[in-house]
Short mmCIF file of C-alpha atoms and ligand atoms in Angstrom, two decimals:
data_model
loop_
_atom_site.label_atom_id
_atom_site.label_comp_id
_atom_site.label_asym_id
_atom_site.label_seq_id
_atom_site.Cartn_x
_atom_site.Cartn_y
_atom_site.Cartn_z
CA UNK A 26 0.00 0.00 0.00
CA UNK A 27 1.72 2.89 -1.24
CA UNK A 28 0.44 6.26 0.41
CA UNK A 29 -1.27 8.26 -2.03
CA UNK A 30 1.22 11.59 -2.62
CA UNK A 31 0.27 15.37 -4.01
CA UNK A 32 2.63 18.03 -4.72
CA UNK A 33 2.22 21.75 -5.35
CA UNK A 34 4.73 23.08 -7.55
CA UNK A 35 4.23 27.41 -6.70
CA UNK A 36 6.77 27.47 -9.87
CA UNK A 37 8.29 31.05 -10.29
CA UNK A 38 5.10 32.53 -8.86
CA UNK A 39 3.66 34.49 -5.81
CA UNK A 40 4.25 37.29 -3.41
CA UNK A 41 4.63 36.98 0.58
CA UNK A 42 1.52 38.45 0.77
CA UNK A 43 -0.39 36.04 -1.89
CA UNK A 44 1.67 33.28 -0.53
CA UNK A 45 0.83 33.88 3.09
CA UNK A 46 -2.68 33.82 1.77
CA UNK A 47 -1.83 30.07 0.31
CA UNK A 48 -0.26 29.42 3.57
CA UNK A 49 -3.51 30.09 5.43
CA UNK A 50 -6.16 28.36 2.77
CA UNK A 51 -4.53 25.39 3.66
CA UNK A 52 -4.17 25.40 7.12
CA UNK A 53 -7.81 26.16 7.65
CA UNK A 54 -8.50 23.67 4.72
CA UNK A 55 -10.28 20.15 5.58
CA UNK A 56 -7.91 17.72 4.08
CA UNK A 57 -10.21 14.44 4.73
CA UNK A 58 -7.66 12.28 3.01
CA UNK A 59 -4.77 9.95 4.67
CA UNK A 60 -2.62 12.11 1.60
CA UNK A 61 1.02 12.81 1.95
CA UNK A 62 1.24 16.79 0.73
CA UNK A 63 4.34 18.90 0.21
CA UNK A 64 4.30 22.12 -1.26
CA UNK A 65 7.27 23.89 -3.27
CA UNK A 66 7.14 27.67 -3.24
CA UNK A 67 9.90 29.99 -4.91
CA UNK A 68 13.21 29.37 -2.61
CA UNK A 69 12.74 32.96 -0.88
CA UNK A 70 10.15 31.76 1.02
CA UNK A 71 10.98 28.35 1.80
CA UNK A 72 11.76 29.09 5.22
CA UNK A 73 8.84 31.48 6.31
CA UNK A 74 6.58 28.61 4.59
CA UNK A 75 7.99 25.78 6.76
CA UNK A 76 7.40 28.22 9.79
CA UNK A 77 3.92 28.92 9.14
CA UNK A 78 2.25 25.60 7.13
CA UNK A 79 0.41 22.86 9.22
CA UNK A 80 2.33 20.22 10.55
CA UNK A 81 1.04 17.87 7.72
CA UNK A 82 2.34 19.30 4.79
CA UNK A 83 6.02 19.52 4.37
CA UNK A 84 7.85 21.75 1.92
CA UNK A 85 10.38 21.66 -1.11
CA UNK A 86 12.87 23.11 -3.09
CA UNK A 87 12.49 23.60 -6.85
CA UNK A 88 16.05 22.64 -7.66
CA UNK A 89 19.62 22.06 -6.08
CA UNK A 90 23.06 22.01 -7.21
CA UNK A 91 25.29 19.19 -7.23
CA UNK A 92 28.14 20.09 -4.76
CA UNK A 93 27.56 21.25 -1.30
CA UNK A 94 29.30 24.55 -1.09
CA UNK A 95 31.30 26.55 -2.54
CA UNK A 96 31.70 29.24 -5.57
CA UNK A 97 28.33 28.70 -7.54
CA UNK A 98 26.78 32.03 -7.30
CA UNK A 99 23.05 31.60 -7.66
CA UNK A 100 22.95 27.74 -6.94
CA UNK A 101 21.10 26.09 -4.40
CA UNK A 102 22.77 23.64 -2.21
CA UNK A 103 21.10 20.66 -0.85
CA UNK A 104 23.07 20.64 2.04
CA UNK A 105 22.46 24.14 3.07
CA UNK A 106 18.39 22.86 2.31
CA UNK A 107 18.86 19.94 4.61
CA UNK A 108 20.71 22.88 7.18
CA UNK A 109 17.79 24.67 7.09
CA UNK A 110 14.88 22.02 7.81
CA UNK A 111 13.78 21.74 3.88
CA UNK A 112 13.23 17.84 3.64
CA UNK A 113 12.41 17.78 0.10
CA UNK A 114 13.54 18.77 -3.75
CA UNK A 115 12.06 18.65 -7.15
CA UNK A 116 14.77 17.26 -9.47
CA UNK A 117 14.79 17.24 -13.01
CA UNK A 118 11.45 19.34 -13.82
CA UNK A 119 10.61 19.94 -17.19
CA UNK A 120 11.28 23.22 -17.11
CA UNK A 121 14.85 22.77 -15.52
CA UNK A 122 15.30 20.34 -18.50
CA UNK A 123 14.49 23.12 -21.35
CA UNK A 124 15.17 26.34 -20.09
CA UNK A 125 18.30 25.78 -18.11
CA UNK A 126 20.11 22.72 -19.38
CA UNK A 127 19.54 20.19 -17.09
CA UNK A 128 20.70 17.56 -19.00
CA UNK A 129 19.45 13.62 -18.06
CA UNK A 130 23.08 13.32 -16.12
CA UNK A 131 22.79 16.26 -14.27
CA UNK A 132 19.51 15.49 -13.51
CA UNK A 133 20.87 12.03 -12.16
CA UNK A 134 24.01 13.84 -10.31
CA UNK A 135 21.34 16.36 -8.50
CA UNK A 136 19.34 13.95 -7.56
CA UNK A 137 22.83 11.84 -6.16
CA UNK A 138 23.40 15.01 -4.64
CA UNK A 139 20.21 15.72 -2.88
CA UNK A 140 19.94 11.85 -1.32
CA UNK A 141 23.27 11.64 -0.19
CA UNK A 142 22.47 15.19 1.43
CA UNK A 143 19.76 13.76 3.28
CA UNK A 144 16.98 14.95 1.13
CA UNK A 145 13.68 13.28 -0.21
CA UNK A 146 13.39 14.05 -4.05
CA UNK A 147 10.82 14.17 -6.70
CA UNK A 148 11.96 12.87 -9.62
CA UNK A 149 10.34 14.81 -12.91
CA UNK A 150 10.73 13.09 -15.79
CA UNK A 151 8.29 12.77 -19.46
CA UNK A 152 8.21 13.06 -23.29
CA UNK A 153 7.77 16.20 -25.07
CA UNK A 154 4.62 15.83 -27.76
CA UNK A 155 6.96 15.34 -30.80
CA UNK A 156 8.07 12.15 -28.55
CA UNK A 157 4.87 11.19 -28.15
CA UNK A 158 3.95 11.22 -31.61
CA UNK A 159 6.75 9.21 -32.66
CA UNK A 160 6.07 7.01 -30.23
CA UNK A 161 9.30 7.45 -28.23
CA UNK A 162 7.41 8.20 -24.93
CA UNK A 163 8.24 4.84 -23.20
CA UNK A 164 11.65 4.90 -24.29
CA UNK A 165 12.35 8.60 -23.21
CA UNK A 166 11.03 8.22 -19.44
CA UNK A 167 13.17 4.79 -19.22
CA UNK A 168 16.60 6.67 -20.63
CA UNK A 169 15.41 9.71 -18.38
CA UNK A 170 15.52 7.25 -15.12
CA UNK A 171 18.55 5.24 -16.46
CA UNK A 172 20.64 7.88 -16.42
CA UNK A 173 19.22 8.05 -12.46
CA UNK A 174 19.96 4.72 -12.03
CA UNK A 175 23.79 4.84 -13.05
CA UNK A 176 24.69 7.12 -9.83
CA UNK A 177 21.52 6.03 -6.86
CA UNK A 178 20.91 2.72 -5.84
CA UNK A 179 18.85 3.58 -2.94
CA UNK A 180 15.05 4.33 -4.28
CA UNK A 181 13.88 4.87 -0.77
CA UNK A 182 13.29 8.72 -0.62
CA UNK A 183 12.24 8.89 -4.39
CA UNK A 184 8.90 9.71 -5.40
CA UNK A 185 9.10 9.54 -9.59
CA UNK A 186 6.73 12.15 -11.01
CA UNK A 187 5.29 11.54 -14.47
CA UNK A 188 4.89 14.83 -16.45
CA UNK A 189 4.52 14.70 -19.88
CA UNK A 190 5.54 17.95 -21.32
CA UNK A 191 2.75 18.53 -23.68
CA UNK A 192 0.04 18.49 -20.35
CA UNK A 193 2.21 20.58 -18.35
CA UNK A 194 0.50 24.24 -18.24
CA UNK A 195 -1.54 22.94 -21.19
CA UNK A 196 -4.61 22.93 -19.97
CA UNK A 197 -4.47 19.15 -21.56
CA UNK A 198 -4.63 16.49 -19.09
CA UNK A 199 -3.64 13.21 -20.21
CA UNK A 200 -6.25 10.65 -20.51
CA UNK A 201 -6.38 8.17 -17.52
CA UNK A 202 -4.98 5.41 -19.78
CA UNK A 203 -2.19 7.60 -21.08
CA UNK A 204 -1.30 7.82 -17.32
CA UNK A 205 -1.65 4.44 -16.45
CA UNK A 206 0.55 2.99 -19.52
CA UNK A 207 3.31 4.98 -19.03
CA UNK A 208 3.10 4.26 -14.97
CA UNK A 209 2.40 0.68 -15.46
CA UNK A 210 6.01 0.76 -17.64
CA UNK A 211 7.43 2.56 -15.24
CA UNK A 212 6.60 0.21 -12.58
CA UNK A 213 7.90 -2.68 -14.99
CA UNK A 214 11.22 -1.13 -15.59
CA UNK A 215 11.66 -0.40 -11.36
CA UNK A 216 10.94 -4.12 -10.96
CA UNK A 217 13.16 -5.24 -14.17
CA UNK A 218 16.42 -2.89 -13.36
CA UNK A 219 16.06 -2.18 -10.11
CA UNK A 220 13.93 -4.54 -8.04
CA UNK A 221 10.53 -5.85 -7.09
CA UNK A 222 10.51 -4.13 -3.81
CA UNK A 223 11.32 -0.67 -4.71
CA UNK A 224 8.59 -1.23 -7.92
CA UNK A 225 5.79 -1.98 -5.41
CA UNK A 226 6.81 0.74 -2.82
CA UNK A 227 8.10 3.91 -5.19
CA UNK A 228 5.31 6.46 -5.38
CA UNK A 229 4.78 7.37 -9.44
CA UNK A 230 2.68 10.48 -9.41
CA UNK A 231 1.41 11.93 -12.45
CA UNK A 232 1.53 16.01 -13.10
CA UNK A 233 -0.09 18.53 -16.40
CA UNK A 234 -2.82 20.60 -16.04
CA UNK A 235 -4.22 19.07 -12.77
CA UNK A 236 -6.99 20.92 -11.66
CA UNK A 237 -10.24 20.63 -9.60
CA UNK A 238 -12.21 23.94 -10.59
CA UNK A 239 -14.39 24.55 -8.07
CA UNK A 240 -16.28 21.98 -7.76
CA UNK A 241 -18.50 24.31 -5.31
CA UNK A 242 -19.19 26.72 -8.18
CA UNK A 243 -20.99 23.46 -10.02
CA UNK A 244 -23.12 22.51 -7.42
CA UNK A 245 -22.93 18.87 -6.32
CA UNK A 246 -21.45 18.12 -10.08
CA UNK A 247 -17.74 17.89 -10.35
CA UNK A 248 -16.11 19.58 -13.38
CA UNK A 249 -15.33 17.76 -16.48
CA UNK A 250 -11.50 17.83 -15.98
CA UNK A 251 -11.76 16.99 -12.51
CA UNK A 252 -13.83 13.80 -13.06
CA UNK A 253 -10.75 12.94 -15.37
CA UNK A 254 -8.22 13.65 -12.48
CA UNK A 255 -10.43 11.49 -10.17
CA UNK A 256 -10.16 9.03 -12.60
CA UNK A 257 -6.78 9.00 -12.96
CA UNK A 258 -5.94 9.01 -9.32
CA UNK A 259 -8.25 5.47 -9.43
CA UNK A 260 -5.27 3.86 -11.87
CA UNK A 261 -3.79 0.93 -9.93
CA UNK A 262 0.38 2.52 -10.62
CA UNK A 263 -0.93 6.36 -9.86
CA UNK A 264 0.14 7.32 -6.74
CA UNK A 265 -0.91 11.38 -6.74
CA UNK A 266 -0.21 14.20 -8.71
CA UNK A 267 2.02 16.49 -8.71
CA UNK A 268 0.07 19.75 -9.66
CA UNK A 269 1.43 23.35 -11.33
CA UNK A 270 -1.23 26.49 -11.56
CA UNK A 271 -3.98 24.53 -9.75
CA UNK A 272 -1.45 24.33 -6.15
CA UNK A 273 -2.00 28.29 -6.28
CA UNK A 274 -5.69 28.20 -5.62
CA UNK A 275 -8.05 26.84 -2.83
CA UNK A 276 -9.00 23.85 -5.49
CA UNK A 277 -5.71 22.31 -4.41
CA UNK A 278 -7.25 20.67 -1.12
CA UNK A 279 -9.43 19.04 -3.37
CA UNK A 280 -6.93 17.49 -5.20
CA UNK A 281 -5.30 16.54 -2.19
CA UNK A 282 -8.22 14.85 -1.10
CA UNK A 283 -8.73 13.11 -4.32
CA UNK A 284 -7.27 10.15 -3.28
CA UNK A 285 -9.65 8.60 -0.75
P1 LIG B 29 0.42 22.58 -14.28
O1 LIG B 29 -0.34 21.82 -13.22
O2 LIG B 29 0.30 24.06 -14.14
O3 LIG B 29 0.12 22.06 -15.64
O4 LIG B 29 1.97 22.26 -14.01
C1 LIG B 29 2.37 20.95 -13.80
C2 LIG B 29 3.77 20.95 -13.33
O5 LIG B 29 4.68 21.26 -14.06
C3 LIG B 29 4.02 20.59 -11.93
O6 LIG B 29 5.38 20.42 -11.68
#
């Protein structure tokens, strides 16, 4: 029984004052779900985040370097993270990947990094839409977490997030079958090259366009896309999401409580 996981990625976005505000929804928020929830905001306010949340949702980093200390002006160490009480770090986003050059073996070397540190990491990985439509998508993820696999061998404080770039800010979610395939391989390739233990106990959440509405604003009827995200949290290898825009707004407790 893997414990159903949902992350909230702020991205490059907010304000103290419109984060506060964030900070506040969800400590007065009903989370009715047994849902491990960690939320990433900008790095400036990592710390006044961790001070203020509820004791049930942790926080994360966006990104860290691959050396501890030293002269990397602008780099974020994972050992000054684990120095300061941040548990967790998103590795290998998409956006890291495209905008700022995180190749798949720095990726891998961060994410080396950030365990040895002492951190728990998500682990981005997924196909861009040209991929997809050359039917590369299975064989992009798997390079994306080989590359992983030559420098970790412990799996333990890796949850794998599945974002396929063409869902991510999209508005596009993928289909609960698209999700489940590419989970399902990914659970078959943990088992294959890694083991059977770590495949039944690694969390594999899926993230792209996310999103509950308000599910107030429709009455007793959920919206469209979030009967697809329900549906996609019922896949037997989903195990959460990890959600973009959608982490911004009140909707996000319902997401977190979309697992029960
Ligand atoms: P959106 O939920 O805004 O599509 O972003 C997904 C994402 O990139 C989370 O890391």
């Amino acid at each position: 029984p893997r414990q159903f996981f949902v992350g909230g990625n702020f991205k490059m976005n907010g304000s103290l004052e419109s984060i506060s505000k964030i900070v506040t929804t969800l400590n007065e928020g009903n989370i009715t779900a047994p849902t491990e929830v960690v939320i990433a905001p900008p790095s400036l306010y990592l710390l006044s985040v961790k001070d203020k949340i509820r004791k049930e949702i942790a926080v994360s980093a966006q990104n860290s370097y691959i050396i501890a200390s030293g002269a990397f002006t602008g780099e974020i160490s994972p050992h000054q993270l684990k120095d300061a009480g941040i548990p967790w770090v998103i590795i290998g986003h998409s956006e890291r990947r495209t905008l700022f050059g995180d190749t798949d073996k720095l990726v891998a070397q961060k994410t080396k990094t950030a365990l040895d540190a002492g951190l728990s990491v998500i682990l981005c990985i997924g196909e861009t839409l040209e991929e997809r439509e050359s039917n590369k998508t299975i064989a992009v993820v798997e390079k994306q977490l080989a590359a992983v696999k030559a420098e970790i061998s412990d799996w333990k404080n890796v949850v794998i997030a599945y974002e396929p770039v063409w869902a991510i800010g999209t508005g596009k979610v993928a289909t609960s079958a698209q999700a489940q395939e590419v989970h399902h391989a990914l659970r078959g390739w943990l088992s294959k090259e890694i083991g059977q233990d770590v495949a039944q106990s690694t969390r594999i959440i899926y993230g792209g366009s996310v999103s509950a509405k308000n599910s107030k604003e429709l009455g007793e009827h959920l919206s469209h896309v979030f009967q697809l995200v329900r549906m996609i949290a019922a896949q037997p290898d989903v195990d959460g999401f990890l959600v973009g825009g959608a982490s911004l707004k009140p909707e996000f407790i319902e997401i977190i409580n979309a697992g029960s």
